[in-house]
């Protein structure tokens, strides 16, 4: 447990930035979904969010171990599910909730993997 806490302390700036990057790319993909493949404001906004996410990702890699920071991009799977439910109005089932829990457990273990 001490290793996990120390790893988060060493990489916290990178973890925060990569979490924001995941959130931005998730919103970017949501706007692409809302554009329905047509050239529209949603499509452009999606590219803006995705670009911001890419920049945050590049900066995040400066503040943490690559093997810890990069796998945390999987947080976008969780963000996308919440965006789908709360913004787009999609539904989820028990298997999805279990999957979210597994992702969260994996993120904690990966985040604690840096010595």
PDB file of N, CA and C in Angstrom, residues 6-112:
ATOM      1  N   UNK A   6       3.244   6.198  -2.539  1.00  0.00           N
ATOM      2  CA  UNK A   6       4.465   6.862  -3.002  1.00  0.00           C
ATOM      3  C   UNK A   6       4.444   7.102  -4.511  1.00  0.00           C
ATOM      4  N   UNK A   7       3.929   6.139  -5.245  1.00  0.00           N
ATOM      5  CA  UNK A   7       3.854   6.290  -6.694  1.00  0.00           C
ATOM      6  C   UNK A   7       2.927   7.442  -7.074  1.00  0.00           C
ATOM      7  N   UNK A   8       1.776   7.537  -6.397  1.00  0.00           N
ATOM      8  CA  UNK A   8       0.861   8.639  -6.676  1.00  0.00           C
ATOM      9  C   UNK A   8       1.499   9.986  -6.318  1.00  0.00           C
ATOM     10  N   UNK A   9       2.280  10.001  -5.235  1.00  0.00           N
ATOM     11  CA  UNK A   9       2.963  11.245  -4.856  1.00  0.00           C
ATOM     12  C   UNK A   9       3.986  11.654  -5.905  1.00  0.00           C
ATOM     13  N   UNK A  10       4.722  10.681  -6.448  1.00  0.00           N
ATOM     14  CA  UNK A  10       5.752  10.969  -7.450  1.00  0.00           C
ATOM     15  C   UNK A  10       5.161  11.402  -8.786  1.00  0.00           C
ATOM     16  N   UNK A  11       3.987  10.898  -9.115  1.00  0.00           N
ATOM     17  CA  UNK A  11       3.415  11.117 -10.442  1.00  0.00           C
ATOM     18  C   UNK A  11       2.149  11.960 -10.427  1.00  0.00           C
ATOM     19  N   UNK A  12       1.826  12.647  -9.322  1.00  0.00           N
ATOM     20  CA  UNK A  12       0.511  13.248  -9.205  1.00  0.00           C
ATOM     21  C   UNK A  12       0.231  14.314 -10.265  1.00  0.00           C
ATOM     22  N   UNK A  13       1.234  15.098 -10.656  1.00  0.00           N
ATOM     23  CA  UNK A  13       0.997  16.103 -11.698  1.00  0.00           C
ATOM     24  C   UNK A  13       0.642  15.423 -13.019  1.00  0.00           C
ATOM     25  N   UNK A  14       1.388  14.414 -13.352  1.00  0.00           N
ATOM     26  CA  UNK A  14       1.104  13.671 -14.585  1.00  0.00           C
ATOM     27  C   UNK A  14      -0.245  12.980 -14.535  1.00  0.00           C
ATOM     28  N   UNK A  15      -0.597  12.451 -13.363  1.00  0.00           N
ATOM     29  CA  UNK A  15      -1.885  11.763 -13.215  1.00  0.00           C
ATOM     30  C   UNK A  15      -3.035  12.747 -13.384  1.00  0.00           C
ATOM     31  N   UNK A  16      -2.898  13.917 -12.786  1.00  0.00           N
ATOM     32  CA  UNK A  16      -3.961  14.933 -12.922  1.00  0.00           C
ATOM     33  C   UNK A  16      -4.087  15.372 -14.385  1.00  0.00           C
ATOM     34  N   UNK A  17      -2.964  15.627 -15.028  1.00  0.00           N
ATOM     35  CA  UNK A  17      -2.993  16.074 -16.420  1.00  0.00           C
ATOM     36  C   UNK A  17      -3.540  14.999 -17.355  1.00  0.00           C
ATOM     37  N   UNK A  18      -3.156  13.752 -17.131  1.00  0.00           N
ATOM     38  CA  UNK A  18      -3.638  12.688 -18.021  1.00  0.00           C
ATOM     39  C   UNK A  18      -5.132  12.436 -17.781  1.00  0.00           C
ATOM     40  N   UNK A  19      -5.585  12.647 -16.543  1.00  0.00           N
ATOM     41  CA  UNK A  19      -7.023  12.522 -16.271  1.00  0.00           C
ATOM     42  C   UNK A  19      -7.788  13.611 -17.016  1.00  0.00           C
ATOM     43  N   UNK A  20      -7.261  14.836 -16.998  1.00  0.00           N
ATOM     44  CA  UNK A  20      -7.890  15.925 -17.759  1.00  0.00           C
ATOM     45  C   UNK A  20      -7.839  15.640 -19.257  1.00  0.00           C
ATOM     46  N   UNK A  21      -6.724  15.076 -19.721  1.00  0.00           N
ATOM     47  CA  UNK A  21      -6.607  14.713 -21.139  1.00  0.00           C
ATOM     48  C   UNK A  21      -7.664  13.675 -21.515  1.00  0.00           C
ATOM     49  N   UNK A  22      -7.854  12.698 -20.651  1.00  0.00           N
ATOM     50  CA  UNK A  22      -8.873  11.677 -20.902  1.00  0.00           C
ATOM     51  C   UNK A  22     -10.268  12.285 -20.943  1.00  0.00           C
ATOM     52  N   UNK A  23     -10.510  13.227 -20.046  1.00  0.00           N
ATOM     53  CA  UNK A  23     -11.813  13.881 -20.013  1.00  0.00           C
ATOM     54  C   UNK A  23     -12.048  14.698 -21.291  1.00  0.00           C
ATOM     55  N   UNK A  24     -11.017  15.434 -21.710  1.00  0.00           N
ATOM     56  CA  UNK A  24     -11.150  16.249 -22.930  1.00  0.00           C
ATOM     57  C   UNK A  24     -11.363  15.370 -24.166  1.00  0.00           C
ATOM     58  N   UNK A  25     -10.597  14.297 -24.288  1.00  0.00           N
ATOM     59  CA  UNK A  25     -10.776  13.433 -25.462  1.00  0.00           C
ATOM     60  C   UNK A  25     -12.140  12.748 -25.435  1.00  0.00           C
ATOM     61  N   UNK A  26     -12.631  12.454 -24.242  1.00  0.00           N
ATOM     62  CA  UNK A  26     -13.972  11.857 -24.137  1.00  0.00           C
ATOM     63  C   UNK A  26     -15.038  12.841 -24.609  1.00  0.00           C
ATOM     64  N   UNK A  27     -14.914  14.105 -24.188  1.00  0.00           N
ATOM     65  CA  UNK A  27     -15.876  15.107 -24.659  1.00  0.00           C
ATOM     66  C   UNK A  27     -15.724  15.341 -26.164  1.00  0.00           C
ATOM     67  N   UNK A  28     -14.480  15.308 -26.642  1.00  0.00           N
ATOM     68  CA  UNK A  28     -14.268  15.447 -28.079  1.00  0.00           C
ATOM     69  C   UNK A  28     -14.990  14.360 -28.861  1.00  0.00           C
ATOM     70  N   UNK A  29     -14.878  13.133 -28.377  1.00  0.00           N
ATOM     71  CA  UNK A  29     -15.553  12.024 -29.050  1.00  0.00           C
ATOM     72  C   UNK A  29     -17.059  12.139 -28.931  1.00  0.00           C
ATOM     73  N   UNK A  30     -17.541  12.680 -27.799  1.00  0.00           N
ATOM     74  CA  UNK A  30     -18.990  12.894 -27.662  1.00  0.00           C
ATOM     75  C   UNK A  30     -19.480  13.887 -28.712  1.00  0.00           C
ATOM     76  N   UNK A  31     -18.719  14.960 -28.917  1.00  0.00           N
ATOM     77  CA  UNK A  31     -19.141  15.935 -29.920  1.00  0.00           C
ATOM     78  C   UNK A  31     -19.077  15.338 -31.319  1.00  0.00           C
ATOM     79  N   UNK A  32     -18.109  14.480 -31.573  1.00  0.00           N
ATOM     80  CA  UNK A  32     -18.070  13.792 -32.877  1.00  0.00           C
ATOM     81  C   UNK A  32     -19.316  12.922 -33.035  1.00  0.00           C
ATOM     82  N   UNK A  33     -19.699  12.251 -31.969  1.00  0.00           N
ATOM     83  CA  UNK A  33     -20.916  11.427 -32.005  1.00  0.00           C
ATOM     84  C   UNK A  33     -22.126  12.309 -32.307  1.00  0.00           C
ATOM     85  N   UNK A  34     -22.193  13.478 -31.647  1.00  0.00           N
ATOM     86  CA  UNK A  34     -23.343  14.363 -31.852  1.00  0.00           C
ATOM     87  C   UNK A  34     -23.355  14.956 -33.259  1.00  0.00           C
ATOM     88  N   UNK A  35     -22.192  15.041 -33.900  1.00  0.00           N
ATOM     89  CA  UNK A  35     -22.143  15.590 -35.266  1.00  0.00           C
ATOM     90  C   UNK A  35     -22.737  14.622 -36.278  1.00  0.00           C
ATOM     91  N   UNK A  36     -22.868  13.365 -35.904  1.00  0.00           N
ATOM     92  CA  UNK A  36     -23.399  12.319 -36.787  1.00  0.00           C
ATOM     93  C   UNK A  36     -22.650  12.266 -38.116  1.00  0.00           C
ATOM     94  N   UNK A  37     -21.350  12.546 -38.064  1.00  0.00           N
ATOM     95  CA  UNK A  37     -20.514  12.444 -39.250  1.00  0.00           C
ATOM     96  C   UNK A  37     -20.644  13.592 -40.226  1.00  0.00           C
ATOM     97  N   UNK A  38     -21.441  14.580 -39.885  1.00  0.00           N
ATOM     98  CA  UNK A  38     -21.613  15.743 -40.757  1.00  0.00           C
ATOM     99  C   UNK A  38     -20.657  16.853 -40.321  1.00  0.00           C
ATOM    100  N   UNK A  39     -20.253  17.677 -41.267  1.00  0.00           N
ATOM    101  CA  UNK A  39     -19.430  18.832 -40.921  1.00  0.00           C
ATOM    102  C   UNK A  39     -20.341  19.849 -40.259  1.00  0.00           C
ATOM    103  N   UNK A  40     -20.086  20.078 -38.971  1.00  0.00           N
ATOM    104  CA  UNK A  40     -20.964  20.952 -38.186  1.00  0.00           C
ATOM    105  C   UNK A  40     -20.153  21.555 -37.040  1.00  0.00           C
ATOM    106  N   UNK A  41     -20.810  22.396 -36.256  1.00  0.00           N
ATOM    107  CA  UNK A  41     -20.156  22.975 -35.083  1.00  0.00           C
ATOM    108  C   UNK A  41     -19.750  21.882 -34.092  1.00  0.00           C
ATOM    109  N   UNK A  42     -20.587  20.859 -33.946  1.00  0.00           N
ATOM    110  CA  UNK A  42     -20.249  19.751 -33.048  1.00  0.00           C
ATOM    111  C   UNK A  42     -18.934  19.084 -33.468  1.00  0.00           C
ATOM    112  N   UNK A  43     -18.759  18.894 -34.742  1.00  0.00           N
ATOM    113  CA  UNK A  43     -17.537  18.263 -35.243  1.00  0.00           C
ATOM    114  C   UNK A  43     -16.320  19.125 -34.915  1.00  0.00           C
ATOM    115  N   UNK A  44     -16.439  20.423 -35.132  1.00  0.00           N
ATOM    116  CA  UNK A  44     -15.323  21.341 -34.861  1.00  0.00           C
ATOM    117  C   UNK A  44     -15.020  21.394 -33.370  1.00  0.00           C
ATOM    118  N   UNK A  45     -16.051  21.497 -32.556  1.00  0.00           N
ATOM    119  CA  UNK A  45     -15.849  21.512 -31.098  1.00  0.00           C
ATOM    120  C   UNK A  45     -15.193  20.209 -30.648  1.00  0.00           C
ATOM    121  N   UNK A  46     -15.587  19.119 -31.256  1.00  0.00           N
ATOM    122  CA  UNK A  46     -14.966  17.835 -30.943  1.00  0.00           C
ATOM    123  C   UNK A  46     -13.471  17.837 -31.229  1.00  0.00           C
ATOM    124  N   UNK A  47     -13.092  18.423 -32.369  1.00  0.00           N
ATOM    125  CA  UNK A  47     -11.665  18.518 -32.687  1.00  0.00           C
ATOM    126  C   UNK A  47     -10.933  19.407 -31.685  1.00  0.00           C
ATOM    127  N   UNK A  48     -11.569  20.477 -31.250  1.00  0.00           N
ATOM    128  CA  UNK A  48     -10.942  21.372 -30.264  1.00  0.00           C
ATOM    129  C   UNK A  48     -10.687  20.615 -28.960  1.00  0.00           C
ATOM    130  N   UNK A  49     -11.713  19.930 -28.468  1.00  0.00           N
ATOM    131  CA  UNK A  49     -11.540  19.155 -27.230  1.00  0.00           C
ATOM    132  C   UNK A  49     -10.465  18.087 -27.406  1.00  0.00           C
ATOM    133  N   UNK A  50     -10.488  17.414 -28.543  1.00  0.00           N
ATOM    134  CA  UNK A  50      -9.506  16.358 -28.784  1.00  0.00           C
ATOM    135  C   UNK A  50      -8.097  16.933 -28.843  1.00  0.00           C
ATOM    136  N   UNK A  51      -7.958  18.107 -29.463  1.00  0.00           N
ATOM    137  CA  UNK A  51      -6.653  18.760 -29.529  1.00  0.00           C
ATOM    138  C   UNK A  51      -6.147  19.165 -28.158  1.00  0.00           C
ATOM    139  N   UNK A  52      -7.046  19.732 -27.361  1.00  0.00           N
ATOM    140  CA  UNK A  52      -6.658  20.095 -25.989  1.00  0.00           C
ATOM    141  C   UNK A  52      -6.232  18.848 -25.225  1.00  0.00           C
ATOM    142  N   UNK A  53      -6.970  17.772 -25.406  1.00  0.00           N
ATOM    143  CA  UNK A  53      -6.620  16.506 -24.752  1.00  0.00           C
ATOM    144  C   UNK A  53      -5.241  16.013 -25.172  1.00  0.00           C
ATOM    145  N   UNK A  54      -4.931  16.155 -26.455  1.00  0.00           N
ATOM    146  CA  UNK A  54      -3.618  15.709 -26.946  1.00  0.00           C
ATOM    147  C   UNK A  54      -2.501  16.555 -26.335  1.00  0.00           C
ATOM    148  N   UNK A  55      -2.732  17.860 -26.251  1.00  0.00           N
ATOM    149  CA  UNK A  55      -1.708  18.736 -25.655  1.00  0.00           C
ATOM    150  C   UNK A  55      -1.513  18.398 -24.180  1.00  0.00           C
ATOM    151  N   UNK A  56      -2.614  18.216 -23.463  1.00  0.00           N
ATOM    152  CA  UNK A  56      -2.505  17.843 -22.047  1.00  0.00           C
ATOM    153  C   UNK A  56      -1.762  16.519 -21.884  1.00  0.00           C
ATOM    154  N   UNK A  57      -2.009  15.601 -22.813  1.00  0.00           N
ATOM    155  CA  UNK A  57      -1.344  14.306 -22.756  1.00  0.00           C
ATOM    156  C   UNK A  57       0.163  14.463 -22.931  1.00  0.00           C
ATOM    157  N   UNK A  58       0.553  15.289 -23.891  1.00  0.00           N
ATOM    158  CA  UNK A  58       1.979  15.515 -24.134  1.00  0.00           C
ATOM    159  C   UNK A  58       2.639  16.121 -22.895  1.00  0.00           C
ATOM    160  N   UNK A  59       1.968  17.092 -22.283  1.00  0.00           N
ATOM    161  CA  UNK A  59       2.518  17.734 -21.084  1.00  0.00           C
ATOM    162  C   UNK A  59       2.555  16.741 -19.922  1.00  0.00           C
ATOM    163  N   UNK A  60       1.528  15.915 -19.807  1.00  0.00           N
ATOM    164  CA  UNK A  60       1.458  14.953 -18.703  1.00  0.00           C
ATOM    165  C   UNK A  60       2.656  14.014 -18.695  1.00  0.00           C
ATOM    166  N   UNK A  61       3.107  13.648 -19.889  1.00  0.00           N
ATOM    167  CA  UNK A  61       4.226  12.704 -19.955  1.00  0.00           C
ATOM    168  C   UNK A  61       5.512  13.295 -19.384  1.00  0.00           C
ATOM    169  N   UNK A  62       5.564  14.610 -19.238  1.00  0.00           N
ATOM    170  CA  UNK A  62       6.746  15.242 -18.625  1.00  0.00           C
ATOM    171  C   UNK A  62       6.765  15.046 -17.115  1.00  0.00           C
ATOM    172  N   UNK A  63       5.610  14.751 -16.533  1.00  0.00           N
ATOM    173  CA  UNK A  63       5.494  14.740 -15.075  1.00  0.00           C
ATOM    174  C   UNK A  63       5.211  13.364 -14.482  1.00  0.00           C
ATOM    175  N   UNK A  64       5.670  12.346 -15.124  1.00  0.00           N
ATOM    176  CA  UNK A  64       5.458  11.036 -14.544  1.00  0.00           C
ATOM    177  C   UNK A  64       6.048   9.947 -15.411  1.00  0.00           C
ATOM    178  N   UNK A  65       6.108   8.767 -14.843  1.00  0.00           N
ATOM    179  CA  UNK A  65       6.632   7.619 -15.572  1.00  0.00           C
ATOM    180  C   UNK A  65       5.652   7.237 -16.677  1.00  0.00           C
ATOM    181  N   UNK A  66       6.173   7.003 -17.861  1.00  0.00           N
ATOM    182  CA  UNK A  66       5.339   6.655 -19.005  1.00  0.00           C
ATOM    183  C   UNK A  66       4.497   5.411 -18.716  1.00  0.00           C
ATOM    184  N   UNK A  67       5.097   4.433 -18.035  1.00  0.00           N
ATOM    185  CA  UNK A  67       4.393   3.183 -17.746  1.00  0.00           C
ATOM    186  C   UNK A  67       3.267   3.374 -16.732  1.00  0.00           C
ATOM    187  N   UNK A  68       3.276   4.474 -16.014  1.00  0.00           N
ATOM    188  CA  UNK A  68       2.203   4.778 -15.061  1.00  0.00           C
ATOM    189  C   UNK A  68       1.172   5.692 -15.706  1.00  0.00           C
ATOM    190  N   UNK A  69       1.650   6.718 -16.391  1.00  0.00           N
ATOM    191  CA  UNK A  69       0.758   7.749 -16.921  1.00  0.00           C
ATOM    192  C   UNK A  69      -0.067   7.248 -18.101  1.00  0.00           C
ATOM    193  N   UNK A  70       0.565   6.632 -19.070  1.00  0.00           N
ATOM    194  CA  UNK A  70      -0.146   6.269 -20.302  1.00  0.00           C
ATOM    195  C   UNK A  70      -1.328   5.319 -20.070  1.00  0.00           C
ATOM    196  N   UNK A  71      -1.164   4.260 -19.278  1.00  0.00           N
ATOM    197  CA  UNK A  71      -2.328   3.370 -19.074  1.00  0.00           C
ATOM    198  C   UNK A  71      -3.534   4.072 -18.447  1.00  0.00           C
ATOM    199  N   UNK A  72      -3.312   5.208 -17.820  1.00  0.00           N
ATOM    200  CA  UNK A  72      -4.433   5.927 -17.204  1.00  0.00           C
ATOM    201  C   UNK A  72      -5.344   6.593 -18.227  1.00  0.00           C
ATOM    202  N   UNK A  73      -4.942   6.551 -19.480  1.00  0.00           N
ATOM    203  CA  UNK A  73      -5.851   7.025 -20.532  1.00  0.00           C
ATOM    204  C   UNK A  73      -7.114   6.179 -20.581  1.00  0.00           C
ATOM    205  N   UNK A  74      -7.053   4.983 -19.982  1.00  0.00           N
ATOM    206  CA  UNK A  74      -8.244   4.122 -19.974  1.00  0.00           C
ATOM    207  C   UNK A  74      -9.367   4.739 -19.144  1.00  0.00           C
ATOM    208  N   UNK A  75      -9.050   5.792 -18.385  1.00  0.00           N
ATOM    209  CA  UNK A  75     -10.120   6.494 -17.659  1.00  0.00           C
ATOM    210  C   UNK A  75     -11.153   7.053 -18.634  1.00  0.00           C
ATOM    211  N   UNK A  76     -10.734   7.242 -19.884  1.00  0.00           N
ATOM    212  CA  UNK A  76     -11.698   7.754 -20.872  1.00  0.00           C
ATOM    213  C   UNK A  76     -12.847   6.777 -21.066  1.00  0.00           C
ATOM    214  N   UNK A  77     -12.616   5.480 -20.884  1.00  0.00           N
ATOM    215  CA  UNK A  77     -13.715   4.504 -20.985  1.00  0.00           C
ATOM    216  C   UNK A  77     -14.786   4.798 -19.931  1.00  0.00           C
ATOM    217  N   UNK A  78     -14.340   5.179 -18.746  1.00  0.00           N
ATOM    218  CA  UNK A  78     -15.284   5.504 -17.677  1.00  0.00           C
ATOM    219  C   UNK A  78     -15.984   6.829 -17.984  1.00  0.00           C
ATOM    220  N   UNK A  79     -15.213   7.833 -18.381  1.00  0.00           N
ATOM    221  CA  UNK A  79     -15.811   9.136 -18.693  1.00  0.00           C
ATOM    222  C   UNK A  79     -16.840   9.012 -19.813  1.00  0.00           C
ATOM    223  N   UNK A  80     -16.521   8.231 -20.824  1.00  0.00           N
ATOM    224  CA  UNK A  80     -17.439   8.070 -21.958  1.00  0.00           C
ATOM    225  C   UNK A  80     -18.753   7.425 -21.508  1.00  0.00           C
ATOM    226  N   UNK A  81     -18.664   6.472 -20.615  1.00  0.00           N
ATOM    227  CA  UNK A  81     -19.890   5.834 -20.118  1.00  0.00           C
ATOM    228  C   UNK A  81     -20.749   6.852 -19.375  1.00  0.00           C
ATOM    229  N   UNK A  82     -20.136   7.645 -18.507  1.00  0.00           N
ATOM    230  CA  UNK A  82     -20.902   8.655 -17.770  1.00  0.00           C
ATOM    231  C   UNK A  82     -21.464   9.720 -18.708  1.00  0.00           C
ATOM    232  N   UNK A  83     -20.665  10.133 -19.691  1.00  0.00           N
ATOM    233  CA  UNK A  83     -21.165  11.105 -20.670  1.00  0.00           C
ATOM    234  C   UNK A  83     -22.335  10.505 -21.444  1.00  0.00           C
ATOM    235  N   UNK A  84     -22.199   9.251 -21.826  1.00  0.00           N
ATOM    236  CA  UNK A  84     -23.276   8.586 -22.557  1.00  0.00           C
ATOM    237  C   UNK A  84     -24.561   8.530 -21.751  1.00  0.00           C
ATOM    238  N   UNK A  85     -24.433   8.269 -20.471  1.00  0.00           N
ATOM    239  CA  UNK A  85     -25.624   8.156 -19.617  1.00  0.00           C
ATOM    240  C   UNK A  85     -26.211   9.528 -19.310  1.00  0.00           C
ATOM    241  N   UNK A  86     -25.373  10.448 -18.833  1.00  0.00           N
ATOM    242  CA  UNK A  86     -25.891  11.714 -18.303  1.00  0.00           C
ATOM    243  C   UNK A  86     -26.089  12.805 -19.350  1.00  0.00           C
ATOM    244  N   UNK A  87     -25.422  12.730 -20.475  1.00  0.00           N
ATOM    245  CA  UNK A  87     -25.574  13.784 -21.485  1.00  0.00           C
ATOM    246  C   UNK A  87     -26.335  13.274 -22.703  1.00  0.00           C
ATOM    247  N   UNK A  88     -25.974  12.103 -23.176  1.00  0.00           N
ATOM    248  CA  UNK A  88     -26.621  11.584 -24.390  1.00  0.00           C
ATOM    249  C   UNK A  88     -27.889  10.797 -24.050  1.00  0.00           C
ATOM    250  N   UNK A  89     -27.987  10.299 -22.814  1.00  0.00           N
ATOM    251  CA  UNK A  89     -29.189   9.584 -22.410  1.00  0.00           C
ATOM    252  C   UNK A  89     -29.163   8.093 -22.695  1.00  0.00           C
ATOM    253  N   UNK A  90     -27.978   7.532 -22.799  1.00  0.00           N
ATOM    254  CA  UNK A  90     -27.859   6.096 -23.019  1.00  0.00           C
ATOM    255  C   UNK A  90     -28.066   5.360 -21.692  1.00  0.00           C
ATOM    256  N   UNK A  91     -28.254   4.074 -21.764  1.00  0.00           N
ATOM    257  CA  UNK A  91     -28.438   3.280 -20.553  1.00  0.00           C
ATOM    258  C   UNK A  91     -27.248   2.326 -20.377  1.00  0.00           C
ATOM    259  N   UNK A  92     -27.017   1.947 -19.127  1.00  0.00           N
ATOM    260  CA  UNK A  92     -25.974   0.971 -18.830  1.00  0.00           C
ATOM    261  C   UNK A  92     -26.596  -0.163 -18.031  1.00  0.00           C
ATOM    262  N   UNK A  93     -25.883  -1.276 -17.971  1.00  0.00           N
ATOM    263  CA  UNK A  93     -26.379  -2.409 -17.200  1.00  0.00           C
ATOM    264  C   UNK A  93     -25.357  -2.799 -16.126  1.00  0.00           C
ATOM    265  N   UNK A  94     -25.651  -3.857 -15.406  1.00  0.00           N
ATOM    266  CA  UNK A  94     -24.790  -4.283 -14.293  1.00  0.00           C
ATOM    267  C   UNK A  94     -23.392  -4.657 -14.787  1.00  0.00           C
ATOM    268  N   UNK A  95     -23.302  -5.266 -15.973  1.00  0.00           N
ATOM    269  CA  UNK A  95     -21.982  -5.636 -16.498  1.00  0.00           C
ATOM    270  C   UNK A  95     -21.118  -4.394 -16.740  1.00  0.00           C
ATOM    271  N   UNK A  96     -21.741  -3.326 -17.183  1.00  0.00           N
ATOM    272  CA  UNK A  96     -21.004  -2.088 -17.407  1.00  0.00           C
ATOM    273  C   UNK A  96     -20.462  -1.544 -16.088  1.00  0.00           C
ATOM    274  N   UNK A  97     -21.284  -1.592 -15.054  1.00  0.00           N
ATOM    275  CA  UNK A  97     -20.845  -1.116 -13.732  1.00  0.00           C
ATOM    276  C   UNK A  97     -19.683  -1.964 -13.221  1.00  0.00           C
ATOM    277  N   UNK A  98     -19.768  -3.268 -13.411  1.00  0.00           N
ATOM    278  CA  UNK A  98     -18.663  -4.142 -12.997  1.00  0.00           C
ATOM    279  C   UNK A  98     -17.404  -3.805 -13.792  1.00  0.00           C
ATOM    280  N   UNK A  99     -17.562  -3.555 -15.074  1.00  0.00           N
ATOM    281  CA  UNK A  99     -16.421  -3.170 -15.900  1.00  0.00           C
ATOM    282  C   UNK A  99     -15.782  -1.881 -15.420  1.00  0.00           C
ATOM    283  N   UNK A 100     -16.612  -0.917 -15.038  1.00  0.00           N
ATOM    284  CA  UNK A 100     -16.083   0.346 -14.499  1.00  0.00           C
ATOM    285  C   UNK A 100     -15.261   0.071 -13.240  1.00  0.00           C
ATOM    286  N   UNK A 101     -15.776  -0.782 -12.369  1.00  0.00           N
ATOM    287  CA  UNK A 101     -15.041  -1.102 -11.136  1.00  0.00           C
ATOM    288  C   UNK A 101     -13.691  -1.746 -11.444  1.00  0.00           C
ATOM    289  N   UNK A 102     -13.662  -2.669 -12.421  1.00  0.00           N
ATOM    290  CA  UNK A 102     -12.393  -3.302 -12.803  1.00  0.00           C
ATOM    291  C   UNK A 102     -11.406  -2.272 -13.348  1.00  0.00           C
ATOM    292  N   UNK A 103     -11.896  -1.354 -14.171  1.00  0.00           N
ATOM    293  CA  UNK A 103     -11.019  -0.318 -14.713  1.00  0.00           C
ATOM    294  C   UNK A 103     -10.438   0.521 -13.583  1.00  0.00           C
ATOM    295  N   UNK A 104     -11.304   0.893 -12.623  1.00  0.00           N
ATOM    296  CA  UNK A 104     -10.837   1.727 -11.511  1.00  0.00           C
ATOM    297  C   UNK A 104      -9.792   0.986 -10.672  1.00  0.00           C
ATOM    298  N   UNK A 105     -10.016  -0.286 -10.429  1.00  0.00           N
ATOM    299  CA  UNK A 105      -9.039  -1.080  -9.671  1.00  0.00           C
ATOM    300  C   UNK A 105      -7.723  -1.159 -10.446  1.00  0.00           C
ATOM    301  N   UNK A 106      -7.820  -1.382 -11.746  1.00  0.00           N
ATOM    302  CA  UNK A 106      -6.620  -1.440 -12.576  1.00  0.00           C
ATOM    303  C   UNK A 106      -5.850  -0.134 -12.573  1.00  0.00           C
ATOM    304  N   UNK A 107      -6.566   0.978 -12.620  1.00  0.00           N
ATOM    305  CA  UNK A 107      -5.907   2.282 -12.608  1.00  0.00           C
ATOM    306  C   UNK A 107      -5.150   2.479 -11.295  1.00  0.00           C
ATOM    307  N   UNK A 108      -5.742   2.081 -10.198  1.00  0.00           N
ATOM    308  CA  UNK A 108      -5.061   2.222  -8.898  1.00  0.00           C
ATOM    309  C   UNK A 108      -3.807   1.353  -8.865  1.00  0.00           C
ATOM    310  N   UNK A 109      -3.912   0.118  -9.343  1.00  0.00           N
ATOM    311  CA  UNK A 109      -2.745  -0.758  -9.332  1.00  0.00           C
ATOM    312  C   UNK A 109      -1.659  -0.262 -10.281  1.00  0.00           C
ATOM    313  N   UNK A 110      -2.052   0.236 -11.448  1.00  0.00           N
ATOM    314  CA  UNK A 110      -1.055   0.751 -12.390  1.00  0.00           C
ATOM    315  C   UNK A 110      -0.436   2.029 -11.847  1.00  0.00           C
ATOM    316  N   UNK A 111      -1.265   2.895 -11.281  1.00  0.00           N
ATOM    317  CA  UNK A 111      -0.747   4.132 -10.706  1.00  0.00           C
ATOM    318  C   UNK A 111       0.216   3.874  -9.566  1.00  0.00           C
ATOM    319  N   UNK A 112       0.061   2.773  -8.912  1.00  0.00           N
ATOM    320  CA  UNK A 112       0.950   2.429  -7.805  1.00  0.00           C
ATOM    321  C   UNK A 112       2.121   1.589  -8.232  1.00  0.00           C
TER     322      UNK A 112
END
